[in-house]
Coordinates of C-alpha atoms and ligand atoms in Angstrom, one line a residue:
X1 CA -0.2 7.4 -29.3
X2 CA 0.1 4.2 -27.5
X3 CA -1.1 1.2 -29.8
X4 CA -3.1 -1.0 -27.3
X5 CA -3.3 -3.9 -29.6
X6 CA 0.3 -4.3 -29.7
X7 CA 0.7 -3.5 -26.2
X8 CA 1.6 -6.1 -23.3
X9 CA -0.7 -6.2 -20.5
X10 CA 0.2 -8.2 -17.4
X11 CA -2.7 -9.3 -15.3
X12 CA -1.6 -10.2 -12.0
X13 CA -4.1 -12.6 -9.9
X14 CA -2.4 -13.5 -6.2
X15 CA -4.3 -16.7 -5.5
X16 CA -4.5 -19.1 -2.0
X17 CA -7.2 -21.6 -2.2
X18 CA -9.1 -20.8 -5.4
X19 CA -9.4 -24.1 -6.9
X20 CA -12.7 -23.6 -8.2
X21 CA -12.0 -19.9 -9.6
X22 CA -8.9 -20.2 -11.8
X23 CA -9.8 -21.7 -14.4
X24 CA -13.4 -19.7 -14.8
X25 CA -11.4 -16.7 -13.9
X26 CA -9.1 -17.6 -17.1
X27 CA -12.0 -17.9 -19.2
X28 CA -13.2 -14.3 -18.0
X29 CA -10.3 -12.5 -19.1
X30 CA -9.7 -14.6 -22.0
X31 CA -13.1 -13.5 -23.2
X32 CA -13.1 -9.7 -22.3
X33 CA -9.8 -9.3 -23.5
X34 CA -9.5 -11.0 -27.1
X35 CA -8.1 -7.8 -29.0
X36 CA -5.2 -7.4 -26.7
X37 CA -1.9 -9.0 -25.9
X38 CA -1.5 -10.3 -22.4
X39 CA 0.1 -12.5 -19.9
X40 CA -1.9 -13.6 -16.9
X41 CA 0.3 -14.5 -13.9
X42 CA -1.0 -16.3 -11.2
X43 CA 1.1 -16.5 -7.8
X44 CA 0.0 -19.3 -5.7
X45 CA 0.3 -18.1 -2.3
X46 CA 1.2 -21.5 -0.6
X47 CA -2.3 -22.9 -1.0
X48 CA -3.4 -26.1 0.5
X49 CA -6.0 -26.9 -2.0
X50 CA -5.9 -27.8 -5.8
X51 CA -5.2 -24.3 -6.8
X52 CA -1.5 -25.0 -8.7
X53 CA -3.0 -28.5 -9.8
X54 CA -6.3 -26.0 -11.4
X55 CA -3.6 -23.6 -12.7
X56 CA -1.4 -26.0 -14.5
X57 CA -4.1 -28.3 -16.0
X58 CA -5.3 -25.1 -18.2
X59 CA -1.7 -25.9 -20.2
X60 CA -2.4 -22.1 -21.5
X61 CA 0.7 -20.5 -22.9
X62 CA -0.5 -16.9 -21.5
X63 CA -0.7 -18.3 -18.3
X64 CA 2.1 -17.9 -16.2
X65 CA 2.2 -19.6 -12.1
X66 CA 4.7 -18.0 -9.8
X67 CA 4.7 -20.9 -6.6
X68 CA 5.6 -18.9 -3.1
X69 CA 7.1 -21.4 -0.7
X70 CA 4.9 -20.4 2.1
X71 CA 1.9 -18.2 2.7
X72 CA 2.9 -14.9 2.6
X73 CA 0.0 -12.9 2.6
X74 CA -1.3 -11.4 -0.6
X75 CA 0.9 -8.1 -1.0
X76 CA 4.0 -10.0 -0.9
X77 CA 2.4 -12.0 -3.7
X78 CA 1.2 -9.3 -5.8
X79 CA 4.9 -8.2 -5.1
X80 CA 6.0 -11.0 -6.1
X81 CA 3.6 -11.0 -9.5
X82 CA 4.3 -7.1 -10.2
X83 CA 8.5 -7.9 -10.1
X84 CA 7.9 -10.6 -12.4
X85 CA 5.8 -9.1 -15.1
X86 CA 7.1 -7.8 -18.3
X87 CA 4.3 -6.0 -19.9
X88 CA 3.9 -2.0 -20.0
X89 CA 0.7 -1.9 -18.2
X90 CA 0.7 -3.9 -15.1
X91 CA -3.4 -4.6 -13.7
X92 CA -4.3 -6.4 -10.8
X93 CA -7.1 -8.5 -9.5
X94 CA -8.4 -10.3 -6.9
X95 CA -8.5 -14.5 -8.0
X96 CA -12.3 -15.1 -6.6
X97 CA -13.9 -13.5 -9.5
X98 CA -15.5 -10.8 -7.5
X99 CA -13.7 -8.5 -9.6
X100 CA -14.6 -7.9 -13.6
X101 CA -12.4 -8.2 -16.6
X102 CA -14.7 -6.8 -18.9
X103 CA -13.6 -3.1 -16.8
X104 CA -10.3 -3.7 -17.7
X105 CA -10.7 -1.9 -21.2
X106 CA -12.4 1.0 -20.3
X107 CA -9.9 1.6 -17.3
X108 CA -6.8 1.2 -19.7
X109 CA -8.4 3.6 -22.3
X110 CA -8.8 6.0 -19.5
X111 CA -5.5 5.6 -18.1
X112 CA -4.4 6.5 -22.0
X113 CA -6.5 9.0 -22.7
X114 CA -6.1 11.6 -19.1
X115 CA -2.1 10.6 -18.8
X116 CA -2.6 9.0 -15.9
X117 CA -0.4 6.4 -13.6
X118 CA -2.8 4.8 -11.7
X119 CA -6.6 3.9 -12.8
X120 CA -8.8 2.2 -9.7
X121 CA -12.0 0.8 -9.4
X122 CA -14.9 2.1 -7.1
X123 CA -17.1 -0.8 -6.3
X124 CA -20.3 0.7 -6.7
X125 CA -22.5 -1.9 -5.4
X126 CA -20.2 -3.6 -3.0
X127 CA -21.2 -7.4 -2.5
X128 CA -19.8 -7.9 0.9
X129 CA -21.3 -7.9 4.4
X130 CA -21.7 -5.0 6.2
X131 CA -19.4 -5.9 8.9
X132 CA -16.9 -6.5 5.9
X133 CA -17.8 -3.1 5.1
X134 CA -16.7 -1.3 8.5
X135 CA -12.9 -1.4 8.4
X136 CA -12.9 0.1 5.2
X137 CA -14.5 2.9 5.6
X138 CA -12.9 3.7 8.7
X139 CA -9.8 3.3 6.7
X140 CA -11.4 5.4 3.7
X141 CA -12.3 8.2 6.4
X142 CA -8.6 8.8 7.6
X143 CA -7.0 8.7 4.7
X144 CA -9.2 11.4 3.1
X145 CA -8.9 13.7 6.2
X146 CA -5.1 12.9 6.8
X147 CA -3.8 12.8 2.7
X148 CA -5.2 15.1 -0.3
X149 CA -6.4 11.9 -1.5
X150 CA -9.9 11.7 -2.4
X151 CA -10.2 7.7 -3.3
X152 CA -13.5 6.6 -2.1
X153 CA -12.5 3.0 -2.3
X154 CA -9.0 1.6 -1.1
X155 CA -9.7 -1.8 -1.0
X156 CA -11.1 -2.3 -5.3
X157 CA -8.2 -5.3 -6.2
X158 CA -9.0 -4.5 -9.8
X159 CA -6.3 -2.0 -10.5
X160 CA -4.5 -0.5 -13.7
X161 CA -0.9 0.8 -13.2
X162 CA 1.4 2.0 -15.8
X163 CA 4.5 -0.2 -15.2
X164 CA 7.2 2.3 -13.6
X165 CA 4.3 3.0 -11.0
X166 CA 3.4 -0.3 -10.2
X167 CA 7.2 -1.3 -9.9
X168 CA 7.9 0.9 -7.7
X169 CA 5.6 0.5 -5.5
X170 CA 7.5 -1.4 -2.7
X171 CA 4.7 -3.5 -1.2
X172 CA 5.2 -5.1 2.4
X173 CA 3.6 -6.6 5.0
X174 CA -0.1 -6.0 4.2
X175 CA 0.3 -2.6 2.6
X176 CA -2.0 -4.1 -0.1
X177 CA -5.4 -2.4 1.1
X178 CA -3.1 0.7 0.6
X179 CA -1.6 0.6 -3.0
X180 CA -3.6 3.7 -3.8
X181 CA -2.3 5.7 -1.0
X182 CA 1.4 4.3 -1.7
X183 CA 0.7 5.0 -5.2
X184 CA -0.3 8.7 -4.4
X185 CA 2.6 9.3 -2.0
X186 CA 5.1 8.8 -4.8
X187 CA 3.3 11.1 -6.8
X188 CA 1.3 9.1 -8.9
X189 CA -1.8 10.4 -10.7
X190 CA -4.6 8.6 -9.9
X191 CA -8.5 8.4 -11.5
X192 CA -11.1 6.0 -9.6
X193 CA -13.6 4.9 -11.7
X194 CA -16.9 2.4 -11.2
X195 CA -16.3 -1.2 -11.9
X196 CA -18.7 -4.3 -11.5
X197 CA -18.3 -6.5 -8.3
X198 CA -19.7 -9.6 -7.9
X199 CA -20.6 -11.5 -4.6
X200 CA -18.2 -14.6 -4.1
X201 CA -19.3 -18.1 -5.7
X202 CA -16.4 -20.2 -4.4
X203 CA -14.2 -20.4 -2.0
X204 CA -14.5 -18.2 1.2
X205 CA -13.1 -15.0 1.8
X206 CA -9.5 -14.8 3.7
X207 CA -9.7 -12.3 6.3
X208 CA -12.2 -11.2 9.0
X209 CA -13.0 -8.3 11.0
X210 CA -9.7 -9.1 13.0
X211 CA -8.1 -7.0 10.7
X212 CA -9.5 -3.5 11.6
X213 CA -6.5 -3.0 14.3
X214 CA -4.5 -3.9 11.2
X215 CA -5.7 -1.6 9.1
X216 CA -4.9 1.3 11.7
X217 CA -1.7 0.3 12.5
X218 CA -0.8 0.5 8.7
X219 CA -2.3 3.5 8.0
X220 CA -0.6 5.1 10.9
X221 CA 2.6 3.6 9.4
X222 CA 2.2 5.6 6.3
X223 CA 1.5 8.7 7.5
X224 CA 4.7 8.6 9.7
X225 CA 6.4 7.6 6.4
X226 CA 5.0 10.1 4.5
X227 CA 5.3 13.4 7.0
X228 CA 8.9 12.3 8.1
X229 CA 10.8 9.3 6.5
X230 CA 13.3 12.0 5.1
X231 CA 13.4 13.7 8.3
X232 CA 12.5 11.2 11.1
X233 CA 14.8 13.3 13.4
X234 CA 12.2 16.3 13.1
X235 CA 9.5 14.4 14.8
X236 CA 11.8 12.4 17.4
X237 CA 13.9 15.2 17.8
X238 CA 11.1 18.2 18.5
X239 CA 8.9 16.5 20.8
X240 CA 12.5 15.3 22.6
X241 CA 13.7 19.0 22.8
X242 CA 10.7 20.1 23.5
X243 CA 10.0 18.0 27.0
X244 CA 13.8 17.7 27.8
X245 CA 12.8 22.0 27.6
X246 CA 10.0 21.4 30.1
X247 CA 11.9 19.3 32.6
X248 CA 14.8 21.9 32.8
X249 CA 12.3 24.6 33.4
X250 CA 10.1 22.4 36.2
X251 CA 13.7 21.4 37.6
X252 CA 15.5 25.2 37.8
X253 CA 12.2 26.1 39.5
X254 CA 12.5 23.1 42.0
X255 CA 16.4 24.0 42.4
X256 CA 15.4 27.5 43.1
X257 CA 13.1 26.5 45.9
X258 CA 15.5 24.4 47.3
X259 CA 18.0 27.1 47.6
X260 CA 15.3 29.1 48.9
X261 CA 15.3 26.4 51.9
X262 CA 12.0 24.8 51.4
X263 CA 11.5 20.9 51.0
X264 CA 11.4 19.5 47.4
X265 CA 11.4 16.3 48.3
X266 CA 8.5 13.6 47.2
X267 CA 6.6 17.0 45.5
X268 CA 4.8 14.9 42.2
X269 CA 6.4 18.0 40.2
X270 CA 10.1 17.0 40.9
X271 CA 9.4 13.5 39.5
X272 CA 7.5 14.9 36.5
X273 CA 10.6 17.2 35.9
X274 CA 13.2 14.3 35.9
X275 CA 10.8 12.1 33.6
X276 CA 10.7 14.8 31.4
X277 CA 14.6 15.5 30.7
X278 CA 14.7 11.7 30.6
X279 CA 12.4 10.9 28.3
X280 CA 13.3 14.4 25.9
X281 CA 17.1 12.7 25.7
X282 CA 15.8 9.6 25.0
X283 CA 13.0 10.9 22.5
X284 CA 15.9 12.8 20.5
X285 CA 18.4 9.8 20.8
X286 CA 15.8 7.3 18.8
X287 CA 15.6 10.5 16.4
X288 CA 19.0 10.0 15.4
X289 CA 18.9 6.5 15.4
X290 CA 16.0 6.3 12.6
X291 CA 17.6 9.2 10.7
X292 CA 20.6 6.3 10.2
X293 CA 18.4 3.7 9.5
X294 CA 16.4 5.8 7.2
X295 CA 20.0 6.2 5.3
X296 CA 20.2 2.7 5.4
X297 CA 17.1 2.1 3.8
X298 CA 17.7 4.1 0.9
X299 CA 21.0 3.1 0.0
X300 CA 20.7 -0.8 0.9
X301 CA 17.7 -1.2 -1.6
X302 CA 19.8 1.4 -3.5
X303 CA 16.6 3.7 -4.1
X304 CA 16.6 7.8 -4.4
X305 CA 14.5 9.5 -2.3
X306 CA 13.1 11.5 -5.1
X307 CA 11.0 9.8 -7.8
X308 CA 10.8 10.8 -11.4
X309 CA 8.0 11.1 -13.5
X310 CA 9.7 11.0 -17.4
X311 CA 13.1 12.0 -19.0
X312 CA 13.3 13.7 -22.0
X313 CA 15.4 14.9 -24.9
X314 CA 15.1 17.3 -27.4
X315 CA 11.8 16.7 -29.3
X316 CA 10.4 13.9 -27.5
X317 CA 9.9 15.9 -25.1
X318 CA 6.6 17.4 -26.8
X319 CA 5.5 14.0 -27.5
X320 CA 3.7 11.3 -25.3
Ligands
LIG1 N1 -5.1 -14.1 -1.0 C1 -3.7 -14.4 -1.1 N2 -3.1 -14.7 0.1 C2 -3.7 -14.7 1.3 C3 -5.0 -14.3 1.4 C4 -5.7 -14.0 0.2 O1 -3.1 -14.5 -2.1 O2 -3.0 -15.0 2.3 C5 -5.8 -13.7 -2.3 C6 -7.1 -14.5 -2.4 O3 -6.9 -15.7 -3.0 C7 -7.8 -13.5 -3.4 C8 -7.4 -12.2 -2.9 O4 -6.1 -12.4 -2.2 O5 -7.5 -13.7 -4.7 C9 -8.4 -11.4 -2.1 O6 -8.8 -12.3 -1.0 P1 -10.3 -12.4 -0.5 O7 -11.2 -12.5 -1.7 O8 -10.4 -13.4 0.5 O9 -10.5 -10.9 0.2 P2 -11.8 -10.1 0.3 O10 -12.4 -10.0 -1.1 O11 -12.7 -11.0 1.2 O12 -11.4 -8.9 1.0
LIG2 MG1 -12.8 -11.4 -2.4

């Protein structure tokens, strides 16, 4: 049995012009967590307000302030904050206070009790504008008809990941609306469960509806990533094969006319014949091509394409 007392918790809060929340925010957990040992880390994502100033005034030994030289968006900060932290559960939040750190207990005791990786919050009464709203529900729509996963909210900050999951999570770009579905695609096993959300006090919020293309983009991403990263050849190279197929037959049946002595010439069908065994070599070329970066990609960040869950031996393979 896991002794939660005794047990780090690393609460990771990306940050970029919260001047007025840190310190409240500090308060917050401070409060809701008093039975339990943590270690808040803050990563200043290149703010241009008082934020670091607000951070380092609290002079609070559980406080730790990671500084990113420019803005970097906030999954290369929680990146940044999850490769840092040392504890054995690893929970994330949004710095704005919209999030509640009194869920935190229940979602750790949950993640204890049902063995599982990843524990995410539902907001049940959002406090966002509905035009905030839009993207992700589009977002929540074709992930649940594209994946097995049934999270009704992607976007909940407030998070609770055992450490090995949250580590390897390899967040870029601005995969951070989609830990849950990057989570899930390396086989973690994931609960959501209602937490509080509060509207925001101070500050304003960081991104607009600009980022609905975005979102779209990255989703498509993942799916790619998910159906063929170990095969990318398989997609490349079928649909390639498969038009450079349709081209031959279009041009034998252009070349058999011709030899039967009628005019080929400017007939829309010779063109589409030649653009298709073009484009099928081409299609199976960039097949090949990703294959070896996908090779690349494994071996420079010296990862395994398989992810394991636990090793054990002898007895302790019974136990928990
Ligand atoms: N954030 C960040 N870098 C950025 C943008 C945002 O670290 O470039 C942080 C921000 O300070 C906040 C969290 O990410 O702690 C979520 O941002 P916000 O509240 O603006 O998002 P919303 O709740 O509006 O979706
Ligand atoms: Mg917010």
């Amino acid at each position: 049995m896991t002794d939660l007392k005794n047990t780090l918790l690393s609460i990771i809060i990306p940050v970029y012009n919260e001047e007025e929340n840190v310190a409240l925010l500090t308060g917050q957990i401070e409060s809701a967590l008093t039975d339990y040992t943590f270690e808040i880390i803050y990563i200043d994502d290149f703010s241009t307000d008082a934020t670091v100033l607000a951070v380092k005034k609290m002079d609070n030994k559980n406080v730790h302030l990671i500084e990113l030289k420019r803005n970097y968006g906030q999954s290369l900060a929680l990146a940044a904050g999850i490769d840092y932290a040392s504890g054995e559960f690893i929970i994330t939040m949004d710095g704005d206070m919209q999030n509640d750190p009194t869920d935190i207990p229940m979602m750790l005791q949950k993640s204890i009790d049902e063995e599982l990786d990843l524990v995410t919050g539902i907001r049940a009464k959002r406090k966002d504008s509905f035009v905030k709203k839009i993207p992700s529900k589009i977002a929540n729509f074709i992930i649940r008809k594209t994946t097995k996963l049934n999270v009704k909210d992607q976007g909940c900050a407030l998070k609770v990941f055992t450490k090995e999951t949250a580590k390897e999570l390899n967040l870029y770009g601005e995969m951070h609306r989609f830990i849950a579905l990057l989570a899930f695609l390396n086989g973690a096993r994931i609960k959501e469960v209602p937490v509080k959300h509060h509207p925001r006090k101070f500050g304003v919020s960081k991104y607009g509806l600009g980022r609905t293309i975005k979102v779209i983009n990255d989703i498509l991403l993942i799916l790619f990533q998910r159906n063929y990263l170990q095969k990318p050849l398989y997609l490349f190279g079928n649909i390639g094969l498969f038009l450079f197929g349709l081209g031959g037959v279009i041009n034998i049946y252009l070349l058999i006319e011709k030899i039967q002595g009628h005019d080929i010439w400017g007939r829309p069908l010779l063109i589409l014949g030649v653009l298709f065994v073009l484009m099928g070599v081409q299609l199976f070329t960039v097949g090949i091509i990703i294959d070896l970066q996908m090779r690349t990609y494994y071996e420079t960040q010296r990862q395994r394409p398989y992810k394991i869950r636990k090793i054990s031996v002898g007895a302790t393979a019974k136990e928990k």
